[in-house]
Tab-separated table of C-alpha atoms in Angstrom:
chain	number	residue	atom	x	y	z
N	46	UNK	CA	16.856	12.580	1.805
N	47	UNK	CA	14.256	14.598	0.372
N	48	UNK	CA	11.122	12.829	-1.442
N	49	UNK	CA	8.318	14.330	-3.565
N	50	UNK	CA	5.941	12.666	-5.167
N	51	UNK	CA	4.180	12.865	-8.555
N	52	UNK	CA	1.152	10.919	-9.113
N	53	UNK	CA	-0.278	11.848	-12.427
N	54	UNK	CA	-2.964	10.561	-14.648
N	55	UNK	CA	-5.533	11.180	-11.880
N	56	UNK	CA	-9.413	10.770	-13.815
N	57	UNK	CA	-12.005	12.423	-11.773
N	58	UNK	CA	-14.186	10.569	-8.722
N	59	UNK	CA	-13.008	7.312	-10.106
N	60	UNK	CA	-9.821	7.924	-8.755
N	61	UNK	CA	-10.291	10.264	-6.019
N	62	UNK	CA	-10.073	7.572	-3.166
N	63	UNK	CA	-7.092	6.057	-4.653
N	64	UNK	CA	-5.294	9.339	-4.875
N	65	UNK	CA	-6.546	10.312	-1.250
N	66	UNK	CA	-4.775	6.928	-0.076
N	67	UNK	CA	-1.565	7.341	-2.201
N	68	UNK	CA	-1.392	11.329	-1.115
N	69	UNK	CA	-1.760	9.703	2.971
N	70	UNK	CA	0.816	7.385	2.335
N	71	UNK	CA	3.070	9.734	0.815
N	72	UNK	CA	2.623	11.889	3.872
N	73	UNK	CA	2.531	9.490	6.418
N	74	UNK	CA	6.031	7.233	4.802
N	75	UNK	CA	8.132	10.296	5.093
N	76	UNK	CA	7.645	12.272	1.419
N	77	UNK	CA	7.522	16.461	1.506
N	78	UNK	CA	4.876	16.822	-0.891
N	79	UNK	CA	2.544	15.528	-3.318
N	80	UNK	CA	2.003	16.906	-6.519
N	81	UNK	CA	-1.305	16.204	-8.581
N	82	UNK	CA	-1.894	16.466	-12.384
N	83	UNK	CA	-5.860	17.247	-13.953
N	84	UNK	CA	-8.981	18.067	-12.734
N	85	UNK	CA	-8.671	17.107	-8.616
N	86	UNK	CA	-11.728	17.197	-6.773
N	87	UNK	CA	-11.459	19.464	-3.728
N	88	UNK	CA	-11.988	16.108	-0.922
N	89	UNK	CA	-8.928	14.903	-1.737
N	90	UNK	CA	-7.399	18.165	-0.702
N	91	UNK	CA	-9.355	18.718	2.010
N	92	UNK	CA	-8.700	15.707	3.798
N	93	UNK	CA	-5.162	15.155	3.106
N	94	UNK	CA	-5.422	18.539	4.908
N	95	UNK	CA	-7.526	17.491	7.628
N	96	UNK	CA	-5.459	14.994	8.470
N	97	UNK	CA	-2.169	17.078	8.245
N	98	UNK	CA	-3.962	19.681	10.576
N	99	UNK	CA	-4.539	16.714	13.631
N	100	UNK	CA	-1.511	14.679	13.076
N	101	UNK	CA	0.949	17.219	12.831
N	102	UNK	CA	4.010	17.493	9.889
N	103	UNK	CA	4.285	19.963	6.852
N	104	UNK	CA	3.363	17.870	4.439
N	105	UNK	CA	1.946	19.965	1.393
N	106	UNK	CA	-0.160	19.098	-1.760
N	107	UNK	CA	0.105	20.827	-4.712
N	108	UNK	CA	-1.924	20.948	-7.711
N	109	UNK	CA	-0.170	21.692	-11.312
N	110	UNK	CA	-0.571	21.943	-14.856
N	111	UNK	CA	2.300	20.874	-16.068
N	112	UNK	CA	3.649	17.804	-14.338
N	113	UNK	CA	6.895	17.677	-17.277
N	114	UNK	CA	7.994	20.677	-16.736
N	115	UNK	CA	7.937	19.760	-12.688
N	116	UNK	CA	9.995	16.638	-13.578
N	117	UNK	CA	12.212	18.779	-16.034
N	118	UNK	CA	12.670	21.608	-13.319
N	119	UNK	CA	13.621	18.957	-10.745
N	120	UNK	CA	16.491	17.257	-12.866
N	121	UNK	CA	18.005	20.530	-13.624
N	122	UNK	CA	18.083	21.810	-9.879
N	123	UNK	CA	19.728	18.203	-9.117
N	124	UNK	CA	16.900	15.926	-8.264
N	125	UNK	CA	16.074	12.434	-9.578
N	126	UNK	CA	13.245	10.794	-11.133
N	127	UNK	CA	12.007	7.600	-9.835
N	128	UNK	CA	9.085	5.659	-11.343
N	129	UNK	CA	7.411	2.912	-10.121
N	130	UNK	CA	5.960	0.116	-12.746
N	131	UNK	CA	5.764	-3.184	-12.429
N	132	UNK	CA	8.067	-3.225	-15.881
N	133	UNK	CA	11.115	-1.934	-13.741
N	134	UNK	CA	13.891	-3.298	-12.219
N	135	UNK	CA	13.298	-4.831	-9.100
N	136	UNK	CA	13.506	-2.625	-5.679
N	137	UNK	CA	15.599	-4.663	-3.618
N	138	UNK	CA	17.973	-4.871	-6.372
N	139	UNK	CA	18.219	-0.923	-6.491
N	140	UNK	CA	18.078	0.188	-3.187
N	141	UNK	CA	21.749	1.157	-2.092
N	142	UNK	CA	21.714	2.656	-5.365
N	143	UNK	CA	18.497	4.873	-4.142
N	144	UNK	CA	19.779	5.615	-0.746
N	145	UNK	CA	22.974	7.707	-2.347
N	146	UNK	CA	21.019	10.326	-4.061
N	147	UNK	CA	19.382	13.480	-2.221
N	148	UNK	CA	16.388	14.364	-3.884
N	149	UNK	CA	14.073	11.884	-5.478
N	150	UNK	CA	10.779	12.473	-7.455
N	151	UNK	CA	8.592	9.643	-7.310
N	152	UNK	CA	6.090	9.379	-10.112
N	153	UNK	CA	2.776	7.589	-9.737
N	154	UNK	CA	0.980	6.850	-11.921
N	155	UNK	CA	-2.856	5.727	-12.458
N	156	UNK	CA	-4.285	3.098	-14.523
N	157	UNK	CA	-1.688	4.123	-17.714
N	158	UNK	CA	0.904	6.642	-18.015
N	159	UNK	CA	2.567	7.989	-20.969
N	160	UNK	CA	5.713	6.236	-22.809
N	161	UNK	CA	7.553	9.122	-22.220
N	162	UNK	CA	7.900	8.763	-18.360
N	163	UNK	CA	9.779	5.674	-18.786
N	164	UNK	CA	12.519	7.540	-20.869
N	165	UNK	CA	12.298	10.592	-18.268
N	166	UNK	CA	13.048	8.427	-15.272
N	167	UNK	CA	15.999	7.954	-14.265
N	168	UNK	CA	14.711	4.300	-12.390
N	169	UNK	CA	11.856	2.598	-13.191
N	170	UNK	CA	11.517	0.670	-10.171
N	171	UNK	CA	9.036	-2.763	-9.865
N	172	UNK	CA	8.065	-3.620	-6.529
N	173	UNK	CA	7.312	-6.907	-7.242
N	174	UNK	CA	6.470	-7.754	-10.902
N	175	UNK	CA	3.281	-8.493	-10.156
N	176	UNK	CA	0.063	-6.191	-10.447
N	177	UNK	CA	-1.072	-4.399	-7.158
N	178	UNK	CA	-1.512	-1.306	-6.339
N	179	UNK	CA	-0.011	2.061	-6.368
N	180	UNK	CA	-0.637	2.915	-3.105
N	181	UNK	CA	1.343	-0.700	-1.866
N	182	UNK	CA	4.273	0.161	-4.551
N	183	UNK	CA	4.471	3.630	-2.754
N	184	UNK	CA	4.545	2.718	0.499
N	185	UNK	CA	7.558	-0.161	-0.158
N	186	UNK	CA	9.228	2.112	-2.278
N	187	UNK	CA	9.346	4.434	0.840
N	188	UNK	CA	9.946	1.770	3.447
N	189	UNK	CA	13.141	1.103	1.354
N	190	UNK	CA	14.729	4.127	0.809
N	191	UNK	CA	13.933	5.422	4.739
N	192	UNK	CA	14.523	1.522	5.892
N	193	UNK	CA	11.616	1.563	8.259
N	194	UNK	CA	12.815	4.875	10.656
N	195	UNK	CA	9.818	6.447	8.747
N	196	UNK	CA	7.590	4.849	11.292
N	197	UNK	CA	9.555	6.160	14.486
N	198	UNK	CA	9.284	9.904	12.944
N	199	UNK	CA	7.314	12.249	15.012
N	200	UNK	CA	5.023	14.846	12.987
N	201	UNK	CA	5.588	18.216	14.493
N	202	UNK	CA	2.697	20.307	16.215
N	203	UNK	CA	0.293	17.300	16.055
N	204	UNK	CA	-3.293	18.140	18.133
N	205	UNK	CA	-3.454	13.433	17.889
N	206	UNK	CA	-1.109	11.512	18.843
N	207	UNK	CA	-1.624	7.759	19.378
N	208	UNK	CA	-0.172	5.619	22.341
N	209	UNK	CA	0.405	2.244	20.963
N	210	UNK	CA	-1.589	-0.385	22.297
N	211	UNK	CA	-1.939	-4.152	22.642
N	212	UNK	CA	-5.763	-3.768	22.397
N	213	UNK	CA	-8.107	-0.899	22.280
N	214	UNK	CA	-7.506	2.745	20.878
N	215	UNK	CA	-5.558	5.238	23.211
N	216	UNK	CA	-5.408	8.857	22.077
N	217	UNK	CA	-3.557	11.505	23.602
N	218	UNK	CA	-4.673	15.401	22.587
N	219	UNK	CA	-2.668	18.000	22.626
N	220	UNK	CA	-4.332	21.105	22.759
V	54	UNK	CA	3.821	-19.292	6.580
V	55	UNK	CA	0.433	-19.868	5.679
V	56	UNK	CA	-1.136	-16.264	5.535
V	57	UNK	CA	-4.745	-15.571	4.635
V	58	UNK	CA	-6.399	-12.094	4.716
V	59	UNK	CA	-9.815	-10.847	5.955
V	60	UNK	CA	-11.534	-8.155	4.673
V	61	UNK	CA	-14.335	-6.389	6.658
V	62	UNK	CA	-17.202	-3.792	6.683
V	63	UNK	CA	-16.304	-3.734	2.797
V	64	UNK	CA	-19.287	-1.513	1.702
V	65	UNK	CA	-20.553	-1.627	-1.870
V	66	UNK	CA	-19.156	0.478	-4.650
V	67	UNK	CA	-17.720	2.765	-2.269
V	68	UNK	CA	-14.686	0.237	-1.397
V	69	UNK	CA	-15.039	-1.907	-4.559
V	70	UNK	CA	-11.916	-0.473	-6.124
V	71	UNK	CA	-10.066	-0.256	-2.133
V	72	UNK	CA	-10.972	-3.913	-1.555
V	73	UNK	CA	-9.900	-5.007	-5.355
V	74	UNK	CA	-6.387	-3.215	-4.346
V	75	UNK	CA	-6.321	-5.044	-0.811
V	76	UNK	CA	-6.862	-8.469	-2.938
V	77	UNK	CA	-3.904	-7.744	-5.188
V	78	UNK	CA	-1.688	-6.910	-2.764
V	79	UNK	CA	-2.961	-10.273	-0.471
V	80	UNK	CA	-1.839	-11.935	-3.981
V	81	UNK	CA	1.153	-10.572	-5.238
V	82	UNK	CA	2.405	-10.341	-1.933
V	83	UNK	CA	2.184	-13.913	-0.438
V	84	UNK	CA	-0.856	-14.627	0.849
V	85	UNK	CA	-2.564	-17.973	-0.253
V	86	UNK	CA	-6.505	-16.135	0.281
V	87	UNK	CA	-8.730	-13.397	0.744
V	88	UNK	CA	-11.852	-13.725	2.320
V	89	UNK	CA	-14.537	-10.787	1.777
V	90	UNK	CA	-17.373	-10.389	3.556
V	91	UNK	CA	-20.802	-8.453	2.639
V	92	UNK	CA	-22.446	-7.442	-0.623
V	93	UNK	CA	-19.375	-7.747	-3.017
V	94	UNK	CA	-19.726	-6.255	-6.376
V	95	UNK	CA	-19.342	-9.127	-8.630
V	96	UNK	CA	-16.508	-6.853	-10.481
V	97	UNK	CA	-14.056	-7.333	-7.183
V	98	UNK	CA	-14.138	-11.029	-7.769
V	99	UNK	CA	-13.301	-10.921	-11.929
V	100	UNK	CA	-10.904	-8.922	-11.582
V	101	UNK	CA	-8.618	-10.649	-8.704
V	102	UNK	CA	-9.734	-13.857	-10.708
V	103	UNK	CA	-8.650	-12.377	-14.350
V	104	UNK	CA	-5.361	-11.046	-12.619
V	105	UNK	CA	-4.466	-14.673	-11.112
V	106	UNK	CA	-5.206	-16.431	-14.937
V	107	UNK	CA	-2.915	-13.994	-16.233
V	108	UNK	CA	-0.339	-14.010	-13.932
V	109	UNK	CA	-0.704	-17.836	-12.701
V	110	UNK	CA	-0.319	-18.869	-9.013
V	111	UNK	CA	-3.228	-20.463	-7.029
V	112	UNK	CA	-4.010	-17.246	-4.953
V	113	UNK	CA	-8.193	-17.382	-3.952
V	114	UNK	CA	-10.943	-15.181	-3.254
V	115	UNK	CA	-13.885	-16.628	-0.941
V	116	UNK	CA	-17.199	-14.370	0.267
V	117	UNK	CA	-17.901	-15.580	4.052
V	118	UNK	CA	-21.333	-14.582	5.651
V	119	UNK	CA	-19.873	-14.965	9.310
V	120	UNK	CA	-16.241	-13.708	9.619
V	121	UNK	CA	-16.574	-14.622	13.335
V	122	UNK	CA	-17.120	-17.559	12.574
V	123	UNK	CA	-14.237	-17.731	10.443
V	124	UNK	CA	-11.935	-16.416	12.932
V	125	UNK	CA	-13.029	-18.611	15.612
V	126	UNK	CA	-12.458	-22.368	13.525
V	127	UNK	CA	-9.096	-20.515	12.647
V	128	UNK	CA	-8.124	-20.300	16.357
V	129	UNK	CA	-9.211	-22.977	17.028
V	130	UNK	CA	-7.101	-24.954	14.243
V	131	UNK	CA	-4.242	-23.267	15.865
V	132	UNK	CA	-4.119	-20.031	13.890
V	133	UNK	CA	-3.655	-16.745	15.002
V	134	UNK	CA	-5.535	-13.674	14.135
V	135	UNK	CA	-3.346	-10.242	13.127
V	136	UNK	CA	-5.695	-7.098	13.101
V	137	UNK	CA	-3.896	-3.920	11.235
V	138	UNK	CA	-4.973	-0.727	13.028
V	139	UNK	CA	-3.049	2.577	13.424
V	140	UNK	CA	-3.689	1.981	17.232
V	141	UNK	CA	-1.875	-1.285	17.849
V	142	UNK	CA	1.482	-2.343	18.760
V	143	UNK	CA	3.963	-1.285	16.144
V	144	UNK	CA	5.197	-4.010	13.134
V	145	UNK	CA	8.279	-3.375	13.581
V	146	UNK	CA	8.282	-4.133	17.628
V	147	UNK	CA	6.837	-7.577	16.793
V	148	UNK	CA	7.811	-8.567	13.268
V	149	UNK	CA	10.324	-10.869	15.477
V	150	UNK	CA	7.377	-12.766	17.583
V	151	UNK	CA	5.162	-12.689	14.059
V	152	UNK	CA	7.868	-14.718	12.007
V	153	UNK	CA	7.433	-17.587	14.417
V	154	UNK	CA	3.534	-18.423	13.818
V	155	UNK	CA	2.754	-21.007	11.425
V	156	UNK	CA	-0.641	-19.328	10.514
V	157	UNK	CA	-2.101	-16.079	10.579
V	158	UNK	CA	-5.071	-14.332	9.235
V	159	UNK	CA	-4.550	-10.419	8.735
V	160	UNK	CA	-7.940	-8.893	9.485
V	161	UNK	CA	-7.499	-5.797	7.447
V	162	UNK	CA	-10.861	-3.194	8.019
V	163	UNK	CA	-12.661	-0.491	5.826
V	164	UNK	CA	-13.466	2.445	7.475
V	165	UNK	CA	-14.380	1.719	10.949
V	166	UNK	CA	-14.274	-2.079	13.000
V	167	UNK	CA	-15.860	-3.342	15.459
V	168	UNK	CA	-14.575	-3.172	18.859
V	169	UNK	CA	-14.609	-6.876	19.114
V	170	UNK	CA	-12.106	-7.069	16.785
V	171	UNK	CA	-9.381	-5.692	18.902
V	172	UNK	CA	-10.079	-8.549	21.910
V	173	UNK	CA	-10.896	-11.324	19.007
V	174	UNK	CA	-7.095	-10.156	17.449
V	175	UNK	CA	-3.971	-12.097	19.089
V	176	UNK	CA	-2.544	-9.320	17.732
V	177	UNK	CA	-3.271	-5.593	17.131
V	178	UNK	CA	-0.369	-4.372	14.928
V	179	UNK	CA	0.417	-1.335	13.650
V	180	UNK	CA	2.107	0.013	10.710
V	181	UNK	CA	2.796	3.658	12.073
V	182	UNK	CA	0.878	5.402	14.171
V	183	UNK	CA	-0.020	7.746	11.370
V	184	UNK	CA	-3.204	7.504	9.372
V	185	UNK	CA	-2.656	6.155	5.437
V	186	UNK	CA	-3.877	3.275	3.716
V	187	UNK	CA	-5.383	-0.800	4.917
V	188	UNK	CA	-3.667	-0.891	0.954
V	189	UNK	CA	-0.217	0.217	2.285
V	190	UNK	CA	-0.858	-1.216	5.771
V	191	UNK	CA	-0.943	-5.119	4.640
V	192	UNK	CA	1.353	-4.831	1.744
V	193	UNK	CA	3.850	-3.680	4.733
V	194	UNK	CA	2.718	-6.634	6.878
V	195	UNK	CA	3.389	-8.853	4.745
V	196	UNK	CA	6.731	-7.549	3.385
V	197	UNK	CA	7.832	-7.555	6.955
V	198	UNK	CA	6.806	-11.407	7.414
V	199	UNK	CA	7.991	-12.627	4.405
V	200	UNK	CA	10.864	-10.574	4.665
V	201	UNK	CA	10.990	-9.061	1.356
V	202	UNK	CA	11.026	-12.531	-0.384
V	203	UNK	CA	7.893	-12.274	-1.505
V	204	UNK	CA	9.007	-10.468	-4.653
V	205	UNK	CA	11.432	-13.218	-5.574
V	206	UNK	CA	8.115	-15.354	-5.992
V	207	UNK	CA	7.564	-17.440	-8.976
V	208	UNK	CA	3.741	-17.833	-9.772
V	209	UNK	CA	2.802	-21.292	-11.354
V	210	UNK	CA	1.248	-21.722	-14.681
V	211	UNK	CA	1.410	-17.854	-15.779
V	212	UNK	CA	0.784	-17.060	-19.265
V	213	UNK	CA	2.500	-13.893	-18.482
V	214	UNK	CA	5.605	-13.048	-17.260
V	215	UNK	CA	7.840	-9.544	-16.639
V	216	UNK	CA	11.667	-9.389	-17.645
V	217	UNK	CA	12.581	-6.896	-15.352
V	218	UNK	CA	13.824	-3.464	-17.486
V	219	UNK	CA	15.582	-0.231	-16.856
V	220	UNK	CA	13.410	1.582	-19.712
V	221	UNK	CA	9.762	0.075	-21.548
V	222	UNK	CA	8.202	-3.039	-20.575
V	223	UNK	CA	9.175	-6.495	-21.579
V	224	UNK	CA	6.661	-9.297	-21.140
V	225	UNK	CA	7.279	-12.775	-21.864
V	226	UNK	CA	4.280	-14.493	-23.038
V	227	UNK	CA	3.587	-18.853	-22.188
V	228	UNK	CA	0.730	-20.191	-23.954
């Protein structure tokens, strides 16, 4: 399956963290891409780039202007919309449904999103409906619709690659 | 399973908004506590406590001067002490031995431990080897561990509730 995600509503240095964590968990649960709406402060670029560059994978962040007509663009060529709120129906409840499609574009929002993306979407998907986070809705959402092989994947031309260990940190580099 | 969650090396304003999002997902995820340890912007605290009045349940946040100390009387009471780190063992190799504790307190870090945490840990788990979130990295803990039935939760004395919906948001309110 192919997953992009859309996290829009981004508000400068207040949310640049956030984004940072939701943009590494897009890359590191499996997604293609991450798009990002407004004014994005370089860092969260740069690292999600940083990282990409030492732990491998092709994972790519885009910035754009005009994050409906990205949604509109990627119904028409097939795709799906997926939105997580904590208004949606329930994940678990969805997820066979999920797993049949081939394309999915999941939108993330921050602190409020417009009406309209619940009448785009073709889910709006709760992970829980209880308030967390973004960045834990993304990461379930993911888990789901990979069930858990997202963990096993190996990034491609990675320079780090961790040996799992019962204590300690082991590294190996490949150089 | 009684599940509490430690939070260390949280550094002022800098995590306030990271640590806030590890509360909520300790919360709305299962957990019966959060303890934080350092200077805690009083903010962190309000908002976990305005979410749980909201939303009901009996989920609490403590501030602990000596999180050794914490993890040591929980040891000794029998507990055992998960660490999340991208270097561990992974979740899904030990989600089986995990679901037999009684007790266990997630250590989840800001940027960088102590080494002592690894040897303190009775277990150093990890959820992928990749870099991403301590957000993403508990909320998959304790998804794994509860085995998704976390979600099916029912939080006592809410005055606000979510009916689950396929477009808008529904929220029942009990006053």
């Amino acid at each position: 399956m192919n997953v992009s995600v859309l996290r829009i509503g981004h508000r400068l240095v207040r949310d640049d963290r956030v984004t940072t964590h939701v943009a590494l968990v897009a890359r590191a649960f499996g997604a293609d891409a991450i798009y990002m709406t407004g004014i994005l402060d370089e860092s969260v670029k740069d690292t999600v780039a940083d990282v990409s560059k030492r732990w491998g994978g092709s994972f790519r962040v885009e910035v754009v202007q005009d994050w409906k007509n990205l949604a509109r663009v990627w119904k028409k060529e097939g795709g799906k919309v997926a939105h997580l709120t904590m208004y949606g129906i329930n994940i678990d409840d969805m997820t066979e449904r999920l797993c049949e499609e081939s394309k999915i574009l999941v939108i993330v929002g921050a602190e409020k999103v417009p009406q309209e993306v619940y009448s785009l979407a073709d889910y709006n998907i709760a992970i829980g409906n209880q308030p967390h986070s973004e960045i834990s809705a993304l990461a379930i959402f993911l888990d789901r619709i990979f069930t858990g092989k997202q963990f096993r994947r190996v990034f491609a031309d990675a320079n780090l690659k961790i040996v799992p260990s019962e204590k300690g940190k082991k590294v190996q580099e490949n150089r």
